[in-house]
Structures are given as structure tokens and as C-alpha cells.
Amino acid sequence: MEMTAYTSVGTYDARVDSLPKATGELKYINDMCIPGMLHAKVLRSTEAHAAIVKVDVSEALAMPGVVAAITGEQAGFSYGRQIEDEPIIARGRVRYIGEPVAAVAAVDEAAAEAALERIKVNYQPLPAIFDAEQAAAADALLVHPDLMSYKRGPGLNPGAGTNVCNSFKIRRGDLEAAFAQADFVFEHRFTTPPIQHCPIETCGAIAYSEASGQLTVWSGTQGPHLLKQLLCKTFGLPGGKVRVIQPPYGGGFGGKVPMHVEPIAVALSMQCHMPVRLALNREEEFAASTVRHGSIVRVKSGVTKDGRITARKVDYILDTGAYARIGPLVLRNSAIAATGPYDISNVQVDGVCVYTNKVPAGALRGFGTPQVSFAYESHMDMIAHELGIDPVKFRVLNIQRSGSINGPGETVKDIAIERCIEEAASAIGWGEPDIRSSAAGAPYLKRGKGVASVVKACAGPAQSIVVVRVAKDSSASILISASDMGQGVEMVVSQAVAETLGIPLGGIRVEQPDTSYSPFDELTTASKATFHTGNAARSAALDIAGQLVDMAATELGAEASALAYSDGAVRSADGSVCLRIADILGKGRYRSCSELLGRGMFISDYVIATDPETGQSPSPVAFWMYAAQAVEVEVDTQTGHVRVLRVAAAHDVGQAITRIGCEQQIQGGVVFALGQSLWEETMIRDGRVANPTLLDYKILTSADTPQIIPIIIEDAPHPLGPFGAKGLGEIVTTPTAPAVANAVFDATGARVCDLPLTPERVLGAIKAVRNGGKAVWAVTRLGERASMTLRRR
Amino acid sequence: MSFSVNGQEHHLYVAPNETLLDVLRERLGLTGTKRGCDLGDCGACTVLLSGQPVNSCIVLAVDAASKEITTIEGLTESGEIHPLQKAFAEYGAVQCGFCSPGMILVLKALLDTNPQPTREQVMGAIAGNLCRCGGYHKIADAALAAAAAMNGGERWK
């Protein structure tokens, strides 16, 4: 395949946004200070489920330095992106430990904290439900008895009289017939716990509701425009009076999507008409912001004796905690990917998203796909082992290729997953002679390799608009509302403009997103920014190129159709015309012109909603992402400790725009996901988060980080992507956990079907194998075994 | 109390329970030092206290009396970017950047005593600084590049 020679796209240029961060000069949201700013603190429920008998803030309000105090009765607003089930401050009832029950704003944090201690709350405890499988049952105790009375978005299927806030199904082919005809049927069960974003900067916002009617909110948010829309809707405010500004912030990963701290800050500011800052402390970030949906996933596959998967059924439950938040969409987006990157003729998926009395779950990098992929990719290896087929060969035998039909019934094209599997496996030395013990010769240290291949959608539809201003000195300013939280969208749009206009990268600024002047992007999630905002940036640059051609034509008295913009200049076919920006703007006829403005818009409006009965659509998503990762581990069979030696991560990116950024995302994503594979688990005991600190919830440090081999596959550019680019931000975290679990099995013969792969779980599985058990076990709790069904014909 | 920050003397009244982090950020407006957890777990608040990296969120301000503190702002002497900062920017060691000031100061302390560390020594030195965006490897790449540049004869204090 011929590779286009770009001047900026795909090069290894350094990111343009790094230096002010390295000098400490960049001001983040939690560094900001506005004159007269008050500090807010939130009083949080100590009950998992209770009626609120009384909340009395009068004593708190009377304390020196306290300027405002509110309860749920005073700030009686509810919101929800999918289901409007969540009060900004609890009213009448609390549904999770940590839920806001009151808030105060004071002259400093100490005064605010002291005021919290003077707020009196009387609770009447109610029975609570914590287990997602119990919550999914028909006769379960209800977290939201009034579920059906809430306003909700289109396409949702809540279950009346249940805790199910959404269900989603896929039906294609004849599953029962396929199972009946299969030579083998395998069924396994997997679980994953809620886990945490752990951005190094916590959530923070400042709200200023002026008496004159203007509301300004500064927030470390992944979606300034969505935040504005939600605030207007929730508080009944006119759009023209609300401005949201997004300063730089320290990491998002889905944990800073609207709304979190903003509505409470707004409500307090509305009471006192002073700027109010609310930032979470680390404990609140763990216990009272958002977590990833815990999951219980069952996968059942029908397989021929030649190793062809002919049928797959996935049943799963996502635990969305006390409020739905984006859970209904997490369900849908994971369901369409739940059968994996495989060509399977008969598929059935049934997923439900259920309420429990725990801290709410929401968007977390991967959006449901890490949960389903841990299940289906572990399941793949368990089948391969039983059939005696090499796991890589088994995947390649069943993998999607151009022309395959995927889960939601779309005919896929322009994908390179097979190459990803081959490259990742090769980089890890797959098939090379095994070293079963470490080189040092300790026989209890066993090495193994595992692979996983996965798929995730960028769902859409979404609109991105970008405005570019180019000056006569070829410097440029780009206006976007896509949020750079470290993933590098600022660099992507800068390179798109630099490439298209042939102007120096160093002369391009990307302005801070501000709903007052930055054109629309709903929010930055779903790995969609490179594709959507990148496309819009390229379009805006092409708009300017077109204007330059027209101006040059007018100046020369030539036909515009005889000229074209390339390599940084307006040129004629015979080369006699070569006019750069500085030759046109500020010169001759256009001597008064200092600037040009270009606009570009991209909408993934080709997305067609899935059929509610079958989950099928000819075009269900904006684009798909595919990846494969291969892992080598060393397991200490005496302790169960897993040491990851190296990870090869191959990603079907279409076209790398910021090559260094792709490497950053792959390395960072693998490290992010290794934490979730090995240690990360939000431990919830009777509704209380028992490990709300970075000491007790361990993420990887440099000392734990293995060798990581990023492999950027550009075989299959996307025809609609900017320069052929797809997306990368989430797919990097999707294959890691099952690859590690598969490597642990390869090393020890012990299978763990529940994340994380703690030493206790791994050791328990090893012991079960040693005690004469079958090679394949699912250890759901320490010492407890679940069954595996194997039916042979 | 009196103390010196980035070579400048300060005289302040501090409360007994104010941390060094509080004083640097809220009292002196030096927001380059970040607050990540307030419990000494993440390293985002790292400063050099008498040349040694400390988590300033768990150092009481009074314990810094009469001492010399270097924050990230202190690395750009007379407007010159420190080789570590330059290397961080060039080697992709910065993503969201929130961990970067802490990382850079820990690495400065390392290079002060060990001008030519191995990669393993670098990865060990930053083990108390959490990064959630990146995979630590590019931070090590940058540190080694800065060490090489600094050993090319550049004088620094």
C-alpha cells in the first residue's frame, strides 16, 4: 500500500503543548483563583440507603466565614444525560454512601470544613441492595421505585418495577440451531470490579452566578458545551447567559464528563452571587465521584471441531450504582462489541444495566468494552486450550476481515486486526521455545505468554466544528471545543492545519475551549476527537486554502480553477505561480488584509440507530477500533504474584497523525490497564468504599512498569478519517487484562476468571489445579469455585 | 518563620497545621507545585527541601523554617529552561503534565548526586511519583537525554 509523504502528519515531532507544563507555568483548574472566590465543601451521606428525615444547615450558616449553605430542598434540581434520576443534592432519600446531602461555601476551606460539622442530618435507614445479580432479579429491592416517572432519552429500555435502567439486545442468525449443530459448546462466567480513573488532579470547578444574570463556570471538564447544555436544562437558564470555560486539567479518562461538582458550585453561587470553587479531595475522588461499571459476563460459544466459532451468546450485567449517569449508553456501546472482533454467523447478546446502592458508575476509558473483552478473550483461550489449538491460530481462524459481518450486522471494511494479532504475537516471541522457569533457575517461577484481540466502537453520531484563523505571517489560531486532557488533541489539530496549509507547527496556537467563542464539540470521549475534530480542523484549513486560491486568482486575473493550494502555496499546474500566504495577505489588492478565517465541520451523520429488537444496523457507529496485545509474565507459583515482563501492543490506527502521541497513548494505556489487570479494585463493603486512598488503591508506579512495545499499524486507513486516521485513546486499555490472564494460564495452567489477578486469586487457582482439579477453573471468590460447562458430541 | 524559596527569602506567619504545600501554593502563589492527594501518596507535590525531594503535602511549614526550598519555578533561572524541562518536552514525557513538576524535581535531585544514572536507577528514582497518563518510559527517556546533555559540559547549580 502506497504511503503518502506528509510533512507534519505522521512525523515524530514533539508535542507543542508540553513546555508550559514542564515549567509549571501552565495554570490548571485547581490552580485558579478569582477575586472574592469562596470555597465549598459537601456534606455526604453516611448511609447507603435512607430516608432523609431532616437536614438543618442553620448552625452552619451562622458560623463566621460561612456565606452560603444549601440542602436538596433548596436546590431542588435533578439531572441525567440519559435518565433524569439524580438530584444535585439529595432530596428526601439518599441512595449511596457519599451522596451529597448539603453543601456550604465559606471564605476558606477550613471554615467550610468546620461548617460541615455543624450540619445536622437525621436519616431513617432503609434496606439496601449491593449485589448486582440480586439487583437484576425481578423481585429485587428497588433503588428507584419511581424509575418510570423520570424523563429519559430515546432508545432506552428501563424495566418497570425493576432496578434495570436499560437493557439492550442483539439477535442475528439462528442461535439454537447453531448450538445444536456445533461439535462443542463452551460456556464461562467472568466478573470485573468497579475501578477508578485516578486522574492525578481531582475534579474541580468554579461557578460565578452574577446578580445581573450571567453565569460563568470554569471547569476541568471533558465537555464544556455539554456542561453548558446540562446546566441550562437543569437550572432552566437561557443559553445566552451561560458561559463555560475549560482551563487545562490533570487527566480525565471519562471521570470528568459533565456533570460532577459543577451543579453544586452553581447552586451555592446562585445563593450568594459570589464565585464559588468546589474541588474534590482524593478521598471524594475515590468514593464519591464515578467508578467503572462492575460486570458479570457469561459467554457461550458453539465451535466446530476445526475451531470455527459458529455461534456466540453473551449475557451480562453492568452495575451502574445509585444513579444511571451514562450507564445506559455504556451498556449499548459494549453490547455491540461484546461478541468480539470475530466473524460469527449466529449471535445473541443480552445486557442489562442495573441500579445498586453504591457510588455511581459512569464513563471510564473503554466504556464497557474492557469488561466484555476480559470475558470473551479469556473465553477464547479457554476454548483453544480445550481443543488443543494454538490461541493465536484460533483467533486468526475466526477473525473479522474485510467483508465480515460484525455483532450489530454491519459489513466491516478497512480493518487490520489480523495484522495486529500477528505483529503483537511476533513481537513477544510467540511460538519461540518456552522458558518455563526463569533464567535464574528458580523452579517455582513460571513464565508464560498470552494474547488478546479486541474491538471497540466510536459510537457517534457527533458534530465537531473548528475555526482556524491564519495571519499574514503564517501564524495561526485554532478554536476547538475538544478537550485536551493530555491525550494530545491539540497537537492533532495543529498538525492537521500545519499539513494542509504548509505552515510551521510552532506558529500555531490552540485556544482554550470557551463556549463563548469556541465552536461546538459535545464532549471529548469515545476516542472520537482525532476523527471528528481532526476532520473539522482539516476542513477549516482547506476552507482557508480555498480562499487563498480565490484571492490569488483575483489578484492575477486568472481562473481559480487553474490554481490549487499545495505545499504551502497557491500554485499553477505549470509551476509559474507560487504564492505563499505572505505573498497574498498584506500585499497588492489585499494589502489591508491581516488575517483569514476558515471554518470546518464534520458530522458522523451516517450513523443509523440500531433496531431495538435485533440490535442490527448497516451503519451503527462512526468507526471501529481494533487492537491486539501480547503479554509475557512470570508467575511466582509460591505466592501467586504476577510480574509482567513485557507487553507488545499493536493498534490499527489507520494513520498516525502525532506519532509520539500514539506511542504515549499506547504506553500509557497499557500501564493504565495493567493496574486493572493486577491490583485495581474498588472494595465496597456494605456500600462503603473501603480503599479511598492511593495507598490502598494501587496504580502502577515506574517500578512496576514492564517493557512496552508499541506497534502502530497503518495498513488500513479509514476512508473518512482525517488523513485516514481512526482513534486510539480507549482501545489501548481494552485487550490488556485478558492477555495477562491468558499469559498466567499459559505459565501455570491456572485460570482466573475474576479481575483483578491478585496474588490471592492466582494462588488459589494454582492450588486448585495442584489438588487434581481440571486445568480450567473459575475462582469467583477465594476458595469458591464456579462451574464450567463443556459438552462434546 | 523565615525560609528561602528559589533563592528568595520569605518571612511569614504560618499556622502550626499549615503544610509546606499550602504555604507555597496559597501564600506564595507558586502553583507549579501540585496538590494530588494531600496524603503523601502521589508525589505531585514534590519539592526539594535542602536539596532532597519531599512530599510537601506532608511537611509542616514550620519544619521548613530556615531551610532552602526549590520548586519547579526555581528551575528556570534567568529565563533559561532547565535541560530536564527541555528534554521532557522533546521526548514525549508530558501528557496532561500534572505529574511533571514533581517528576522533574525528583530527577533533578537524582542528577545532582548521580549525573549519569542507569535507566533502572531513573525508574527507581521516580517510583514515588504517580503518572496515570503515560507509561513512565518516556519520562526515563527524557531523564537520560537530559543527563547526557548536562554532561556535555553545561554548567548548572
Short mmCIF file of N, CA and C in Angstrom, two decimals, chain A residues 539-636:
data_model
loop_
_atom_site.label_atom_id
_atom_site.label_comp_id
_atom_site.label_asym_id
_atom_site.label_seq_id
_atom_site.Cartn_x
_atom_site.Cartn_y
_atom_site.Cartn_z
N SER A 539 -10.82 20.46 7.47
CA SER A 539 -11.79 21.20 6.64
C SER A 539 -11.62 22.70 6.77
N ALA A 540 -11.41 23.16 7.99
CA ALA A 540 -11.25 24.60 8.20
C ALA A 540 -10.00 25.10 7.49
N ALA A 541 -8.94 24.30 7.53
CA ALA A 541 -7.71 24.69 6.84
C ALA A 541 -7.92 24.68 5.33
N LEU A 542 -8.68 23.70 4.83
CA LEU A 542 -8.98 23.65 3.40
C LEU A 542 -9.82 24.84 2.98
N ASP A 543 -10.70 25.28 3.87
CA ASP A 543 -11.51 26.48 3.61
C ASP A 543 -10.58 27.68 3.37
N ILE A 544 -9.58 27.81 4.23
CA ILE A 544 -8.63 28.91 4.07
C ILE A 544 -7.84 28.75 2.78
N ALA A 545 -7.42 27.53 2.50
CA ALA A 545 -6.69 27.29 1.26
C ALA A 545 -7.52 27.71 0.06
N GLY A 546 -8.82 27.41 0.10
CA GLY A 546 -9.72 27.80 -0.99
C GLY A 546 -9.82 29.31 -1.11
N GLN A 547 -9.87 29.99 0.03
CA GLN A 547 -9.93 31.46 -0.01
C GLN A 547 -8.65 32.03 -0.60
N LEU A 548 -7.52 31.44 -0.25
CA LEU A 548 -6.24 31.92 -0.78
C LEU A 548 -6.18 31.73 -2.29
N VAL A 549 -6.69 30.61 -2.76
CA VAL A 549 -6.73 30.37 -4.20
C VAL A 549 -7.58 31.43 -4.89
N ASP A 550 -8.76 31.69 -4.34
CA ASP A 550 -9.65 32.70 -4.93
C ASP A 550 -8.99 34.08 -4.94
N MET A 551 -8.33 34.41 -3.83
CA MET A 551 -7.70 35.73 -3.76
C MET A 551 -6.55 35.83 -4.77
N ALA A 552 -5.77 34.75 -4.86
CA ALA A 552 -4.67 34.76 -5.82
C ALA A 552 -5.20 34.88 -7.24
N ALA A 553 -6.28 34.17 -7.54
CA ALA A 553 -6.88 34.22 -8.87
C ALA A 553 -7.34 35.64 -9.18
N THR A 554 -8.00 36.27 -8.22
CA THR A 554 -8.47 37.63 -8.42
C THR A 554 -7.29 38.58 -8.65
N GLU A 555 -6.26 38.43 -7.84
CA GLU A 555 -5.08 39.29 -7.94
C GLU A 555 -4.40 39.12 -9.30
N LEU A 556 -4.36 37.88 -9.80
CA LEU A 556 -3.65 37.58 -11.05
C LEU A 556 -4.55 37.74 -12.27
N GLY A 557 -5.85 37.88 -12.05
CA GLY A 557 -6.78 37.89 -13.17
C GLY A 557 -6.85 36.52 -13.82
N ALA A 558 -6.66 35.49 -13.05
CA ALA A 558 -6.68 34.12 -13.60
C ALA A 558 -7.94 33.39 -13.17
N GLU A 559 -8.15 32.22 -13.74
CA GLU A 559 -9.25 31.36 -13.34
C GLU A 559 -8.84 30.63 -12.07
N ALA A 560 -9.72 30.66 -11.07
CA ALA A 560 -9.40 29.95 -9.84
C ALA A 560 -9.22 28.47 -10.09
N SER A 561 -9.95 27.94 -11.10
CA SER A 561 -9.86 26.50 -11.37
C SER A 561 -8.49 26.09 -11.92
N ALA A 562 -7.72 27.08 -12.36
CA ALA A 562 -6.39 26.76 -12.89
C ALA A 562 -5.35 26.74 -11.78
N LEU A 563 -5.77 27.07 -10.57
CA LEU A 563 -4.83 27.14 -9.44
C LEU A 563 -5.23 26.12 -8.38
N ALA A 564 -4.26 25.74 -7.59
CA ALA A 564 -4.54 24.84 -6.46
C ALA A 564 -3.56 25.15 -5.34
N TYR A 565 -3.96 24.83 -4.10
CA TYR A 565 -3.08 25.08 -2.95
C TYR A 565 -2.38 23.77 -2.60
N SER A 566 -1.05 23.78 -2.61
CA SER A 566 -0.32 22.59 -2.18
C SER A 566 1.06 23.02 -1.70
N ASP A 567 1.62 22.21 -0.80
CA ASP A 567 2.97 22.50 -0.30
C ASP A 567 3.12 23.95 0.13
N GLY A 568 2.12 24.46 0.84
CA GLY A 568 2.25 25.78 1.44
C GLY A 568 2.13 26.95 0.49
N ALA A 569 1.57 26.74 -0.73
CA ALA A 569 1.43 27.88 -1.63
C ALA A 569 0.31 27.63 -2.63
N VAL A 570 -0.19 28.74 -3.21
CA VAL A 570 -1.12 28.65 -4.33
C VAL A 570 -0.26 28.44 -5.57
N ARG A 571 -0.53 27.41 -6.32
CA ARG A 571 0.32 27.06 -7.47
C ARG A 571 -0.51 26.82 -8.72
N SER A 572 0.13 27.09 -9.84
CA SER A 572 -0.47 26.68 -11.11
C SER A 572 0.16 25.37 -11.53
N ALA A 573 -0.53 24.69 -12.44
CA ALA A 573 -0.05 23.36 -12.87
C ALA A 573 1.33 23.45 -13.51
N ASP A 574 1.60 24.56 -14.21
CA ASP A 574 2.90 24.66 -14.90
C ASP A 574 3.99 25.24 -14.01
N GLY A 575 3.64 25.52 -12.73
CA GLY A 575 4.66 25.99 -11.80
C GLY A 575 4.97 27.47 -11.90
N SER A 576 4.32 28.19 -12.80
CA SER A 576 4.65 29.61 -12.94
C SER A 576 4.10 30.45 -11.79
N VAL A 577 3.07 29.93 -11.13
CA VAL A 577 2.51 30.64 -9.99
C VAL A 577 2.90 29.90 -8.71
N CYS A 578 3.46 30.66 -7.75
CA CYS A 578 3.78 30.07 -6.45
C CYS A 578 3.64 31.20 -5.44
N LEU A 579 2.46 31.31 -4.88
CA LEU A 579 2.17 32.41 -3.96
C LEU A 579 1.88 31.88 -2.57
N ARG A 580 2.74 32.25 -1.60
CA ARG A 580 2.52 31.82 -0.22
C ARG A 580 1.59 32.81 0.48
N ILE A 581 1.23 32.48 1.70
CA ILE A 581 0.31 33.33 2.46
C ILE A 581 0.84 34.76 2.52
N ALA A 582 2.13 34.91 2.79
CA ALA A 582 2.72 36.25 2.94
C ALA A 582 2.78 37.00 1.61
N ASP A 583 2.63 36.28 0.49
CA ASP A 583 2.61 36.96 -0.82
C ASP A 583 1.21 37.46 -1.15
N ILE A 584 0.20 36.96 -0.47
CA ILE A 584 -1.17 37.31 -0.79
C ILE A 584 -1.73 38.30 0.25
N LEU A 585 -1.67 37.91 1.51
CA LEU A 585 -2.20 38.77 2.56
C LEU A 585 -1.22 39.91 2.82
N GLY A 586 -1.74 41.11 2.90
CA GLY A 586 -0.89 42.26 3.17
C GLY A 586 -0.18 42.78 1.94
N LYS A 587 -0.55 42.25 0.77
CA LYS A 587 0.13 42.68 -0.45
C LYS A 587 -0.90 43.07 -1.51
N GLY A 588 -0.50 44.01 -2.36
CA GLY A 588 -1.29 44.34 -3.54
C GLY A 588 -2.73 44.66 -3.20
N ARG A 589 -3.63 44.01 -3.90
CA ARG A 589 -5.06 44.21 -3.72
C ARG A 589 -5.47 43.94 -2.28
N TYR A 590 -4.78 43.02 -1.67
CA TYR A 590 -5.14 42.59 -0.32
C TYR A 590 -4.18 43.15 0.73
N ARG A 591 -3.70 44.38 0.46
CA ARG A 591 -2.73 44.96 1.37
C ARG A 591 -3.33 45.31 2.73
N SER A 592 -4.66 45.41 2.79
CA SER A 592 -5.29 45.71 4.09
C SER A 592 -5.59 44.44 4.88
N CYS A 593 -5.32 43.30 4.29
CA CYS A 593 -5.73 42.04 4.93
C CYS A 593 -4.64 41.48 5.81
N SER A 594 -4.97 41.27 7.06
CA SER A 594 -4.02 40.68 8.01
C SER A 594 -4.33 39.23 8.33
N GLU A 595 -5.57 38.82 8.06
CA GLU A 595 -6.00 37.52 8.58
C GLU A 595 -7.03 36.91 7.66
N LEU A 596 -7.11 35.59 7.68
CA LEU A 596 -8.23 34.88 7.07
C LEU A 596 -8.82 33.94 8.11
N LEU A 597 -10.12 33.71 7.98
CA LEU A 597 -10.79 32.80 8.90
C LEU A 597 -11.41 31.66 8.11
N GLY A 598 -11.15 30.46 8.58
CA GLY A 598 -11.72 29.29 7.91
C GLY A 598 -12.55 28.50 8.88
N ARG A 599 -13.60 27.89 8.39
CA ARG A 599 -14.42 27.05 9.26
C ARG A 599 -14.55 25.68 8.64
N GLY A 600 -14.67 24.71 9.52
CA GLY A 600 -14.86 23.33 9.07
C GLY A 600 -15.78 22.61 10.02
N MET A 601 -16.57 21.73 9.47
CA MET A 601 -17.50 20.97 10.30
C MET A 601 -17.47 19.52 9.86
N PHE A 602 -17.49 18.62 10.81
CA PHE A 602 -17.63 17.20 10.50
C PHE A 602 -18.71 16.62 11.38
N ILE A 603 -19.63 15.92 10.74
CA ILE A 603 -20.70 15.25 11.48
C ILE A 603 -20.71 13.79 11.05
N SER A 604 -20.66 12.88 11.98
CA SER A 604 -20.77 11.46 11.62
C SER A 604 -22.26 11.12 11.51
N ASP A 605 -22.90 11.80 10.54
CA ASP A 605 -24.35 11.67 10.42
C ASP A 605 -24.78 10.42 9.67
N TYR A 606 -23.80 9.63 9.26
CA TYR A 606 -24.11 8.38 8.56
C TYR A 606 -24.44 7.25 9.54
N VAL A 607 -24.39 7.58 10.85
CA VAL A 607 -24.70 6.56 11.86
C VAL A 607 -26.22 6.34 11.88
N ILE A 608 -26.61 5.08 11.76
CA ILE A 608 -28.02 4.70 11.78
C ILE A 608 -28.29 3.92 13.06
N ALA A 609 -29.28 4.34 13.81
CA ALA A 609 -29.59 3.71 15.10
C ALA A 609 -29.88 2.22 14.91
N THR A 610 -29.48 1.44 15.90
CA THR A 610 -29.73 0.00 15.82
C THR A 610 -31.21 -0.30 16.04
N ASP A 611 -31.64 -1.39 15.44
CA ASP A 611 -33.03 -1.85 15.60
C ASP A 611 -33.24 -2.29 17.05
N PRO A 612 -34.31 -1.83 17.67
CA PRO A 612 -34.49 -2.15 19.10
C PRO A 612 -34.68 -3.64 19.40
N GLU A 613 -35.14 -4.41 18.42
CA GLU A 613 -35.34 -5.83 18.68
C GLU A 613 -34.12 -6.68 18.36
N THR A 614 -33.35 -6.25 17.37
CA THR A 614 -32.24 -7.09 16.90
C THR A 614 -30.88 -6.48 17.15
N GLY A 615 -30.82 -5.20 17.51
CA GLY A 615 -29.52 -4.55 17.69
C GLY A 615 -28.73 -4.41 16.40
N GLN A 616 -29.39 -4.56 15.26
CA GLN A 616 -28.70 -4.53 13.97
C GLN A 616 -28.83 -3.17 13.30
N SER A 617 -27.80 -2.83 12.54
CA SER A 617 -27.81 -1.59 11.76
C SER A 617 -26.76 -1.71 10.68
N PRO A 618 -27.02 -1.23 9.48
CA PRO A 618 -25.99 -1.28 8.44
C PRO A 618 -24.83 -0.33 8.72
N SER A 619 -25.06 0.65 9.60
CA SER A 619 -24.01 1.62 9.90
C SER A 619 -24.19 2.09 11.34
N PRO A 620 -23.84 1.23 12.30
CA PRO A 620 -24.20 1.52 13.68
C PRO A 620 -23.30 2.52 14.39
N VAL A 621 -22.10 2.78 13.82
CA VAL A 621 -21.13 3.59 14.56
C VAL A 621 -20.38 4.52 13.61
N ALA A 622 -19.66 5.49 14.23
CA ALA A 622 -18.84 6.40 13.42
C ALA A 622 -17.64 5.66 12.82
N PHE A 623 -16.96 4.87 13.65
CA PHE A 623 -15.89 4.00 13.15
C PHE A 623 -15.55 2.99 14.23
N TRP A 624 -14.82 1.97 13.85
CA TRP A 624 -14.41 0.93 14.78
C TRP A 624 -12.90 1.01 15.03
N MET A 625 -12.52 0.58 16.21
CA MET A 625 -11.09 0.47 16.55
C MET A 625 -10.78 -0.98 16.89
N TYR A 626 -9.63 -1.43 16.43
CA TYR A 626 -9.21 -2.82 16.67
C TYR A 626 -7.78 -2.83 17.21
N ALA A 627 -7.49 -3.81 18.04
CA ALA A 627 -6.14 -3.91 18.58
C ALA A 627 -5.88 -5.32 19.08
N ALA A 628 -4.60 -5.63 19.18
CA ALA A 628 -4.19 -6.89 19.81
C ALA A 628 -2.99 -6.60 20.68
N GLN A 629 -2.98 -7.22 21.85
CA GLN A 629 -1.82 -7.08 22.73
C GLN A 629 -1.35 -8.47 23.13
N ALA A 630 -0.06 -8.61 23.28
CA ALA A 630 0.54 -9.87 23.72
C ALA A 630 1.40 -9.58 24.93
N VAL A 631 1.32 -10.44 25.90
CA VAL A 631 1.95 -10.19 27.20
C VAL A 631 2.81 -11.39 27.58
N GLU A 632 3.97 -11.12 28.15
CA GLU A 632 4.75 -12.19 28.77
C GLU A 632 4.81 -11.93 30.27
N VAL A 633 4.51 -12.95 31.05
CA VAL A 633 4.52 -12.80 32.51
C VAL A 633 5.44 -13.83 33.14
N GLU A 634 5.77 -13.54 34.37
CA GLU A 634 6.45 -14.52 35.21
C GLU A 634 5.62 -14.64 36.49
N VAL A 635 5.18 -15.84 36.80
CA VAL A 635 4.32 -16.05 37.97
C VAL A 635 5.12 -16.78 39.04
N ASP A 636 5.08 -16.22 40.24
CA ASP A 636 5.68 -16.91 41.39
C ASP A 636 4.62 -17.87 41.91
#
